């Protein structure tokens, strides 16, 4: 009964158009003060203790690093390097977009940032070369979603905070699925480009490739610093995020010199604004999680699901359907913070690995970012391409179907996610 009241209240508040963070907070406060005897002091305490975890500090640092790189010319150099490597294949510039998105995802941790950084440069170039606008938009919208799967990932940090799963293991677990999905998206792009005979670029010489690599090396080195530092045990993921922010600042301002010192204040302000928004969502989601736990809802759901005789296969199918439906109305961080505390105990009871479960949730979030009505990447791509959401939805369909196929594979073949972390952390 408690669960029905809580979720009904949450849905009603969300349907009014109220931001999800405020809907969560109001749901908790309304239920606690009308249905329970919980003192107001415990609510205030939970608001503060919800975001005092050390891992949460990684979020503002990764946002700051991503903003420095977005404004600092790193994306342009990565595109040039990717173009030199694959530009001569069918749909070369589009393939370069997929590779550049994968590379930029490995330094930014954010999908919308990847779409903006790569899309704003490569989409106009594709249109000039004669590609249909919809084809370019489809490639970048879906490839940009790699930003939350290829580590470092802000959404992975949120899952880690919510479920007490190792951030380092999650980062390692995202590497193989990230490369696989990038390859599948690239294959879809190549197939469509070959079918429609889209333009190819002249083949770059090895000398030109070396020059392009050398120019992009400072940006690519960030991948080595973050992942190498975590893997070698030199620093934690949170310390890696701080290192990434400092390194990105130095590269953007003093090495590439594309970001002027007078622009740094705006980047800091934008990063602080985005961090505050995410931390506010996390705080309210933690409060919601506290309410759910105090009412025993996750445990009751776990008992009910196991009582229905649902095995691992059918439970994971239900989870995928639930998350894909949630992706229609919520953005990734909210889904992770609301759904993970509910579904995680059931997954543990069924013996599902927490790291594999985290990657499964994140791949679902990627799909959700690329379809309406709330797909963040669709709105970002719409702003860049000046295309309508319905037009973009049709354009992304081939890549979206590829992502759904990959979701099925990653759901039922856990070794794709677990092979690398098991190798490193055994």
XYZ file of C-alpha atoms in Angstrom:
426
model
C 0.000 0.000 0.000
C 2.858 2.392 0.913
C 4.545 1.707 -2.432
C 1.319 2.472 -4.319
C 0.872 5.811 -2.512
C 4.526 6.833 -2.972
C 4.709 6.023 -6.692
C 1.262 7.483 -7.428
C 2.281 10.735 -5.733
C 5.595 10.807 -7.629
C 3.918 10.197 -11.019
C 1.246 12.868 -10.371
C 3.900 15.461 -9.466
C 6.010 14.556 -12.521
C 2.954 14.833 -14.808
C 2.500 18.459 -13.676
C 5.803 19.236 -15.422
C 7.657 19.692 -12.137
C 11.429 18.912 -12.278
C 12.154 15.327 -11.210
C 14.423 16.405 -8.336
C 11.674 18.537 -6.778
C 9.063 15.818 -7.446
C 11.215 13.344 -5.509
C 11.737 15.718 -2.587
C 8.058 16.668 -2.345
C 6.952 13.028 -2.542
C 9.215 12.123 0.375
C 8.228 15.110 2.531
C 4.490 14.677 1.875
C 4.567 10.967 2.727
C 6.820 11.305 5.782
C 4.868 14.158 7.369
C 1.382 12.758 6.704
C 1.845 8.979 6.963
C 4.740 8.479 9.416
C 6.165 9.832 12.675
C 9.680 10.423 11.288
C 11.121 13.613 12.889
C 12.014 16.515 10.586
C 15.591 16.465 11.912
C 16.252 13.069 10.328
C 15.093 14.411 6.942
C 17.453 17.393 7.180
C 20.286 15.089 8.263
C 19.637 12.734 5.333
C 19.769 15.653 2.882
C 23.338 16.396 3.978
C 24.619 12.852 4.535
C 23.248 11.799 1.128
C 26.012 13.634 -0.730
C 28.921 13.362 1.708
C 30.366 10.268 0.029
C 33.916 10.666 -1.281
C 32.976 9.160 -4.690
C 30.448 11.935 -5.386
C 33.309 14.453 -5.581
C 34.298 12.795 -8.864
C 31.160 14.175 -10.565
C 31.988 17.941 -10.474
C 35.620 17.200 -11.409
C 34.662 15.111 -14.471
C 32.130 17.785 -15.503
C 34.861 20.440 -15.232
C 37.353 18.334 -17.216
C 34.735 17.715 -19.921
C 33.945 21.443 -20.192
C 37.627 22.383 -20.511
C 38.059 19.785 -23.267
C 34.847 20.818 -25.079
C 36.037 24.440 -25.258
C 39.723 23.643 -25.663
C 40.058 22.348 -29.236
C 40.580 18.718 -28.164
C 37.496 17.529 -30.103
C 38.716 19.095 -33.374
C 42.109 17.384 -33.119
C 40.490 14.029 -32.287
C 38.261 14.357 -35.374
C 41.306 15.084 -37.561
C 43.096 12.005 -36.180
C 40.005 9.779 -36.644
C 39.504 11.104 -40.200
C 43.113 10.313 -41.119
C 42.626 6.708 -39.950
C 39.198 5.773 -41.410
C 38.257 8.635 -43.764
C 39.034 6.626 -46.921
C 36.429 3.942 -46.135
C 32.787 4.148 -47.282
C 31.164 6.974 -45.327
C 34.621 8.015 -44.116
C 33.671 11.254 -42.394
C 30.714 9.574 -40.648
C 32.990 6.735 -39.477
C 35.452 9.348 -38.238
C 32.551 10.798 -36.241
C 31.963 7.423 -34.529
C 35.688 7.025 -33.715
C 35.960 10.633 -32.510
C 32.878 10.182 -30.282
C 34.432 7.058 -28.743
C 37.727 8.891 -28.113
C 36.040 11.987 -26.696
C 33.773 9.801 -24.534
C 36.926 8.393 -22.959
C 37.907 11.843 -21.699
C 34.590 13.614 -21.033
C 32.280 11.198 -19.139
C 29.154 12.832 -20.569
C 26.989 11.969 -23.583
C 25.514 15.445 -24.287
C 29.032 16.946 -24.059
C 30.255 14.386 -26.618
C 27.379 15.169 -29.020
C 28.041 18.928 -28.741
C 31.832 18.730 -29.016
C 31.992 16.304 -31.958
C 28.644 17.074 -33.625
C 29.083 20.854 -33.871
C 32.323 20.320 -35.843
C 31.670 17.199 -37.918
C 27.980 17.635 -38.883
C 28.499 20.844 -40.928
C 31.505 19.169 -42.617
C 29.387 16.126 -43.533
C 26.641 18.306 -45.046
C 29.298 20.179 -47.109
C 30.619 16.839 -48.389
C 27.159 15.810 -49.600
C 25.882 13.552 -46.801
C 22.150 13.796 -46.021
C 21.657 15.829 -42.832
C 19.600 13.011 -41.278
C 22.391 10.464 -41.791
C 24.956 12.668 -40.030
C 22.536 13.435 -37.202
C 21.774 9.708 -36.719
C 25.473 8.840 -36.487
C 26.388 11.550 -33.972
C 23.249 11.268 -31.796
C 23.788 7.547 -31.172
C 27.613 7.559 -31.085
C 27.502 10.423 -28.581
C 25.695 8.050 -26.198
C 29.042 6.249 -25.780
C 29.898 9.092 -23.382
C 28.238 7.298 -20.447
C 29.490 3.766 -21.274
C 33.161 4.306 -22.103
C 34.917 5.269 -18.840
C 35.213 7.661 -17.118
C 31.426 8.002 -16.821
C 29.414 10.293 -14.542
C 26.445 7.875 -14.615
C 28.734 5.021 -13.462
C 29.761 7.140 -10.465
C 26.073 7.678 -9.633
C 25.352 3.935 -9.834
C 28.376 3.266 -7.621
C 27.201 5.772 -4.995
C 23.661 4.350 -5.002
C 24.629 0.668 -4.749
C 28.087 0.755 -3.072
C 29.670 -0.932 -6.104
C 33.367 -0.276 -6.877
C 33.778 2.685 -9.289
C 37.114 1.295 -10.465
C 35.553 -2.047 -11.404
C 32.665 -0.305 -13.180
C 35.111 1.833 -15.190
C 37.031 -1.282 -16.256
C 33.774 -3.106 -17.022
C 32.743 -0.351 -19.451
C 35.832 -0.675 -21.678
C 34.976 -3.865 -23.645
C 31.227 -3.113 -24.078
C 32.146 0.465 -25.074
C 34.551 -0.716 -27.790
C 32.040 -3.354 -28.963
C 29.176 -0.857 -29.243
C 31.393 1.692 -31.027
C 32.401 -1.056 -33.507
C 28.753 -2.074 -34.107
C 27.686 1.549 -34.644
C 30.636 1.965 -37.036
C 29.615 -1.202 -38.921
C 26.043 0.086 -39.279
C 27.392 3.435 -40.549
C 29.729 1.728 -43.056
C 26.947 -0.583 -44.320
C 24.497 2.296 -44.900
C 27.196 4.484 -46.500
C 28.236 1.657 -48.854
C 24.606 0.918 -49.732
C 23.876 4.569 -50.629
C 27.371 5.261 -52.041
C 28.095 8.187 -49.723
C 31.363 10.138 -50.197
C 34.786 8.808 -49.291
C 37.894 10.850 -48.549
C 41.379 10.470 -50.052
C 43.504 7.972 -48.123
C 45.883 9.711 -45.713
C 49.548 8.762 -45.789
C 51.197 7.346 -42.667
C 53.067 10.647 -42.344
C 49.776 12.583 -42.263
C 48.363 10.110 -39.741
C 51.420 10.578 -37.519
C 51.052 14.377 -37.623
C 47.319 14.102 -36.760
C 48.110 11.708 -33.908
C 50.861 13.955 -32.556
C 48.519 16.953 -32.522
C 45.781 14.993 -30.697
C 48.178 13.158 -28.366
C 47.828 15.628 -25.477
C 44.077 14.996 -25.379
C 44.442 11.220 -25.819
C 46.996 11.131 -22.992
C 44.182 11.986 -20.572
C 42.734 8.476 -21.177
C 46.080 6.989 -20.113
C 46.305 9.231 -17.025
C 42.771 8.447 -15.777
C 42.570 4.735 -16.582
C 46.286 4.032 -16.000
C 46.205 5.812 -12.637
C 43.153 3.856 -11.446
C 44.376 0.532 -12.854
C 47.871 0.890 -11.328
C 46.429 1.921 -7.962
C 48.207 5.306 -8.018
C 44.946 7.098 -7.277
C 41.233 6.492 -6.701
C 38.578 7.353 -9.348
C 37.797 10.581 -7.436
C 41.480 11.576 -7.415
C 41.632 10.611 -11.106
C 38.752 13.026 -11.776
C 40.612 15.848 -10.006
C 43.763 15.044 -11.998
C 41.700 15.040 -15.207
C 40.286 18.513 -14.426
C 43.735 20.015 -13.749
C 45.278 18.303 -16.800
C 42.392 19.404 -19.080
C 42.830 23.004 -17.867
C 46.580 22.963 -18.633
C 46.044 21.398 -22.080
C 43.227 23.753 -23.108
C 44.849 26.978 -21.849
C 48.629 26.508 -22.068
C 49.290 23.725 -24.619
C 46.605 24.077 -27.316
C 45.853 27.712 -26.308
C 42.321 27.477 -27.756
C 40.824 28.563 -24.419
C 41.787 32.059 -23.261
C 42.365 32.743 -19.567
C 39.479 35.241 -19.548
C 37.117 32.407 -20.702
C 38.092 30.128 -17.795
C 35.709 31.898 -15.376
C 32.730 31.093 -17.643
C 33.785 27.422 -17.906
C 34.069 27.242 -14.096
C 30.654 28.874 -13.686
C 28.988 26.541 -16.229
C 30.575 23.506 -14.531
C 29.464 24.681 -11.075
C 25.910 25.194 -12.359
C 25.739 21.717 -13.917
C 27.323 20.101 -10.824
C 24.851 21.840 -8.507
C 21.938 20.597 -10.609
C 23.187 16.990 -10.510
C 24.003 17.121 -6.789
C 20.508 18.463 -6.090
C 19.012 15.499 -7.992
C 21.300 13.090 -6.087
C 20.321 14.609 -2.712
C 16.609 14.222 -3.375
C 17.095 10.751 -4.840
C 18.986 9.710 -1.695
C 16.068 11.012 0.374
C 13.685 8.980 -1.807
C 15.900 5.910 -1.368
C 15.829 6.445 2.432
C 12.007 6.521 2.352
C 11.842 3.359 0.238
C 14.197 1.526 2.593
C 12.431 2.697 5.751
C 9.114 1.446 4.317
C 10.744 -1.873 3.316
C 9.652 -1.516 -0.323
C 12.800 -2.910 -2.083
C 12.799 -5.943 0.238
C 9.063 -6.501 -0.335
C 9.570 -6.237 -4.119
C 12.491 -8.660 -3.955
C 10.376 -11.154 -2.009
C 7.459 -10.749 -4.434
C 9.589 -11.172 -7.573
C 11.400 -14.226 -6.217
C 8.007 -15.549 -5.048
C 6.754 -15.366 -8.643
C 9.489 -17.812 -9.574
C 11.225 -15.350 -11.900
C 14.642 -16.659 -12.835
C 17.644 -14.585 -13.899
C 16.653 -14.594 -17.596
C 13.080 -13.406 -17.084
C 14.091 -10.898 -14.350
C 16.671 -9.267 -16.640
C 14.061 -9.073 -19.412
C 11.655 -7.320 -17.006
C 14.445 -4.944 -15.915
C 15.234 -4.027 -19.529
C 11.566 -3.332 -20.325
C 11.168 -1.253 -17.132
C 14.301 0.804 -17.836
C 13.425 1.356 -21.503
C 9.972 2.569 -20.439
C 11.541 4.828 -17.792
C 13.816 6.218 -20.530
C 10.678 7.601 -22.197
C 10.001 10.012 -19.336
C 13.249 10.524 -17.380
C 16.892 11.314 -18.034
C 19.681 8.821 -17.083
C 20.864 10.205 -13.733
C 17.298 10.264 -12.362
C 16.582 6.722 -13.586
C 19.746 5.329 -11.983
C 19.113 7.096 -8.685
C 15.450 6.022 -8.471
C 15.472 2.540 -10.034
C 18.832 1.143 -8.880
C 17.950 1.030 -5.130
C 14.709 -0.819 -5.996
C 16.079 -3.327 -8.535
C 19.555 -3.874 -7.040
C 18.454 -5.967 -3.983
C 16.453 -8.289 -6.258
C 19.435 -8.684 -8.612
C 21.693 -9.554 -5.660
C 19.161 -12.112 -4.364
C 19.173 -13.792 -7.793
C 22.991 -13.889 -7.795
C 23.532 -11.321 -10.584
C 26.933 -9.632 -10.465
C 26.576 -5.981 -9.320
C 29.106 -4.768 -11.914
C 27.346 -6.565 -14.778
C 24.009 -5.200 -13.534
C 25.466 -1.674 -13.560
C 26.640 -1.978 -17.179
C 23.226 -3.366 -18.184
C 21.519 -0.321 -16.628
C 23.934 2.070 -18.365
C 23.386 0.497 -21.821
C 19.640 0.944 -21.227
C 20.306 4.603 -20.391
C 22.204 4.980 -23.689
C 19.191 3.726 -25.633
C 16.933 6.073 -23.654
C 19.103 9.076 -24.593
C 18.428 8.453 -28.275
C 14.638 8.150 -28.417
C 11.789 10.569 -27.636
C 10.202 12.136 -25.754
C 13.021 12.851 -23.253
C 16.121 11.656 -25.180
C 18.771 14.210 -24.171
C 20.986 13.476 -27.176
C 18.040 14.038 -29.539
C 17.486 17.530 -28.158
C 21.200 18.384 -28.272
C 21.459 17.077 -31.876
C 18.270 18.965 -32.768
C 19.889 22.194 -31.579
C 22.980 21.551 -33.727
C 21.206 20.316 -36.883
C 18.035 22.477 -36.649
C 16.029 19.289 -37.350
C 12.722 18.472 -35.624
C 12.559 15.717 -32.984
C 10.218 13.536 -35.108
C 12.564 13.876 -38.103
C 15.557 12.993 -35.915
C 13.739 9.989 -34.436
C 13.383 8.503 -37.932
C 17.029 9.355 -38.724
C 18.477 7.514 -35.679
C 16.413 4.332 -36.198
C 19.088 2.076 -37.856
C 21.618 2.843 -35.092
C 18.955 2.615 -32.378
C 18.063 -0.919 -33.567
C 21.790 -1.781 -33.446
C 21.935 -0.517 -29.838
C 18.881 -2.616 -28.885
C 20.536 -5.699 -30.390
C 23.689 -4.945 -28.398
C 21.576 -4.515 -25.234
C 20.284 -8.097 -25.611
C 23.857 -9.399 -26.042
C 25.296 -7.494 -23.058
C 22.315 -8.547 -20.872
C 22.729 -12.271 -21.378
C 26.509 -12.531 -21.881
C 27.863 -11.123 -18.592
C 31.470 -11.970 -19.495
C 31.487 -9.045 -21.955
C 31.256 -6.727 -18.932
C 33.133 -8.861 -16.384
C 36.125 -10.184 -18.334
C 38.371 -7.117 -17.873
C 37.549 -6.287 -14.214
C 37.955 -9.981 -13.304
C 41.328 -9.994 -15.061
C 42.535 -6.890 -13.211
C 40.889 -7.259 -9.800
C 41.159 -11.049 -9.331
